[in-house]
CSV table of C-alpha atoms in Angstrom, one decimal:
chain,number,residue,atom,x,y,z
A,138,MET,CA,0.0,0.0,0.0
A,139,ASN,CA,1.1,3.6,-0.5
A,140,ASP,CA,0.4,6.8,1.6
A,141,LYS,CA,-2.8,7.5,-0.2
A,142,GLU,CA,-4.1,3.9,0.4
A,143,PHE,CA,-3.1,4.0,4.1
A,144,TYR,CA,-4.6,7.5,4.4
A,145,GLN,CA,-8.0,6.2,3.6
A,146,HIS,CA,-8.2,4.5,7.0
A,147,ALA,CA,-7.8,8.0,8.8
A,148,LEU,CA,-10.3,9.6,6.4
A,149,ASN,CA,-12.8,6.8,7.1
A,150,GLU,CA,-12.4,7.4,10.8
A,151,ALA,CA,-13.0,11.1,10.3
A,152,LYS,CA,-16.2,10.3,8.5
A,153,LEU,CA,-17.3,7.9,11.3
A,154,GLY,CA,-16.5,10.6,14.0
A,155,ARG,CA,-18.7,13.0,12.1
A,156,ALA,CA,-21.5,10.4,11.7
A,157,GLU,CA,-21.4,10.0,15.5
A,158,GLY,CA,-22.0,13.7,15.9
A,159,GLY,CA,-18.4,14.5,16.7
A,160,ILE,CA,-15.5,16.3,15.0
A,161,PRO,CA,-14.5,14.7,11.7
A,162,ILE,CA,-10.7,14.2,12.4
A,163,GLY,CA,-9.3,10.7,12.0
A,164,ALA,CA,-6.0,9.0,12.2
A,165,ALA,CA,-4.3,5.8,11.6
A,166,LEU,CA,-1.0,4.3,12.9
A,167,VAL,CA,1.0,2.1,10.3
A,168,VAL,CA,4.0,0.1,11.2
A,169,ASP,CA,5.9,-2.1,8.8
A,170,GLY,CA,3.2,-1.8,6.2
A,171,LYS,CA,0.4,-2.9,8.4
A,172,VAL,CA,-2.4,-0.7,10.2
A,173,LEU,CA,-1.7,-1.1,13.9
A,174,ALA,CA,-4.6,1.1,15.0
A,175,VAL,CA,-7.1,3.7,13.9
A,176,GLY,CA,-9.0,6.4,15.9
A,177,HIS,CA,-11.0,9.5,15.6
A,178,ASN,CA,-11.8,12.7,17.5
A,179,ARG,CA,-14.0,11.5,20.3
A,180,ARG,CA,-14.1,14.6,22.4
A,181,VAL,CA,-17.9,15.0,22.0
A,182,GLN,CA,-18.8,11.3,22.2
A,183,LEU,CA,-16.7,10.8,25.4
A,184,GLY,CA,-16.9,14.2,26.9
A,185,SER,CA,-13.2,14.3,26.7
A,186,SER,CA,-10.7,17.0,26.6
A,187,ILE,CA,-8.0,14.9,25.1
A,188,HIS,CA,-9.3,12.4,22.7
A,189,HIS,CA,-8.3,14.1,19.5
A,190,GLY,CA,-8.0,11.9,16.3
A,191,GLU,CA,-4.2,11.2,16.8
A,192,THR,CA,-4.4,10.8,20.6
A,193,ASN,CA,-7.3,8.4,20.3
A,194,CYS,CA,-5.5,6.3,17.6
A,195,ILE,CA,-2.4,6.1,19.7
A,196,GLU,CA,-4.4,5.1,22.8
A,197,ASN,CA,-6.1,2.3,20.6
A,198,ALA,CA,-2.7,1.1,19.6
A,199,GLY,CA,-2.2,0.1,23.4
A,200,ARG,CA,1.2,-0.3,25.0
A,201,GLN,CA,4.0,-0.7,22.4
A,202,PRO,CA,7.7,-0.8,22.8
A,203,ALA,CA,9.5,2.3,21.6
A,204,SER,CA,11.0,0.4,18.8
A,205,VAL,CA,7.5,0.0,17.2
A,206,TYR,CA,6.6,3.7,17.3
A,207,ALA,CA,10.2,4.4,15.8
A,208,ARG,CA,9.1,2.5,12.7
A,209,ALA,CA,5.7,4.1,12.5
A,210,THR,CA,3.9,6.6,10.3
A,211,LEU,CA,1.0,8.5,11.7
A,212,TYR,CA,-1.6,9.3,9.2
A,213,THR,CA,-4.0,12.2,10.2
A,214,THR,CA,-6.7,14.0,8.3
A,215,LEU,CA,-5.8,17.4,9.7
A,216,SER,CA,-2.5,19.1,10.7
A,217,PRO,CA,-1.8,18.2,14.3
A,218,CYS,CA,-2.4,20.5,17.2
A,219,PHE,CA,0.5,20.9,19.8
A,220,MET,CA,-1.1,18.3,22.0
A,221,CYS,CA,-1.1,15.7,19.1
A,222,ALA,CA,2.2,16.9,17.9
A,223,GLY,CA,3.7,16.4,21.4
A,224,THR,CA,2.3,13.0,21.6
A,225,ALA,CA,4.0,12.0,18.3
A,226,LEU,CA,7.3,13.5,19.6
A,227,LEU,CA,7.0,11.6,22.9
A,228,TYR,CA,6.8,8.3,21.1
A,229,LYS,CA,9.4,9.4,18.6
A,230,ILE,CA,7.1,8.7,15.5
A,231,PRO,CA,9.3,9.6,12.6
A,232,ARG,CA,6.8,10.4,9.9
A,233,ILE,CA,3.4,12.1,9.7
A,234,VAL,CA,1.3,12.2,6.6
A,235,ILE,CA,-1.4,14.9,6.8
A,236,GLY,CA,-4.7,15.0,4.7
A,237,GLU,CA,-4.9,18.8,4.7
A,238,SER,CA,-3.7,21.8,6.4
A,239,ARG,CA,-5.6,24.7,4.8
A,240,THR,CA,-8.3,24.6,7.7
A,241,PHE,CA,-5.9,24.4,10.4
A,242,GLN,CA,-2.0,24.3,10.7
A,243,GLU,CA,-0.1,24.9,13.9
A,244,THR,CA,2.7,22.5,14.4
A,245,GLU,CA,4.2,21.5,11.0
A,246,SER,CA,7.3,23.7,11.1
A,247,PHE,CA,7.8,22.7,14.8
A,248,LEU,CA,7.7,18.9,14.0
A,249,LYS,CA,10.0,19.4,11.0
A,250,SER,CA,12.6,21.2,13.2
A,251,GLN,CA,12.4,18.1,15.6
A,252,GLY,CA,13.3,15.9,12.7
A,253,VAL,CA,9.9,14.5,11.8
A,254,GLU,CA,9.2,13.9,8.2
A,255,ILE,CA,6.0,15.8,7.2
A,256,VAL,CA,4.1,14.6,4.0
A,257,GLN,CA,1.2,16.9,3.0
A,258,LEU,CA,-1.4,15.2,0.7
A,259,ASP,CA,-3.7,18.3,0.4
A,260,ASP,CA,-6.6,16.0,-0.1
A,261,PRO,CA,-9.7,17.8,-1.6
A,262,GLU,CA,-12.2,15.5,0.0
A,263,THR,CA,-10.8,15.9,3.5
A,264,TYR,CA,-10.6,19.7,2.9
A,265,GLN,CA,-14.3,19.8,1.9
A,266,LEU,CA,-15.4,17.6,4.9
A,267,MET,CA,-13.7,20.1,7.1
A,268,GLN,CA,-15.0,23.2,5.5
A,269,ASP,CA,-18.5,21.8,5.7
A,270,PHE,CA,-18.0,21.0,9.4
A,271,VAL,CA,-16.6,24.5,10.3
A,272,ARG,CA,-19.6,26.0,8.4
A,273,GLU,CA,-22.1,23.8,10.3
A,274,CYS,CA,-20.7,23.7,13.7
A,275,PRO,CA,-18.5,26.8,14.3
A,276,GLU,CA,-19.0,26.7,18.0
A,277,LEU,CA,-17.8,23.1,18.2
A,278,TRP,CA,-14.9,23.8,15.8
A,279,ASN,CA,-13.8,26.7,18.0
A,280,GLU,CA,-14.0,24.5,21.2
A,281,ASP,CA,-11.9,21.9,19.6
A,282,ILE,CA,-9.1,24.2,18.6
A,283,GLY,CA,-9.2,26.3,21.8
A,284,VAL,CA,-10.7,29.5,20.7
């Protein structure tokens, strides 16, 4: 599989999150060519302050040795916030593939400065999904990004 094919797992999670009434941000963690875990933003569904798409995905991966994360790629539908970027750095995930960052971008330069490889897909479907969500649920979006 290639990045676009693995990315579909993250996009599917984003759509699932939206269908559940939540925020449409999804993620997938891929190690050695296999999907280890998927997750999506579940802040609304769980009443959580920390279950963003990336953190939920990493939580779903369970306890893993550092060597597993060192071989991982994190696929995420939206450019990571500082909490999610920090989680990726803590576990030394070397590569992050981002669906789109026109809607939100905060940490890409920081991640690159820490040696993380960033791949930007600029996926039109993801961008439209986020634009529709921001238009339909501006208060929920602002809450999620801390505005």
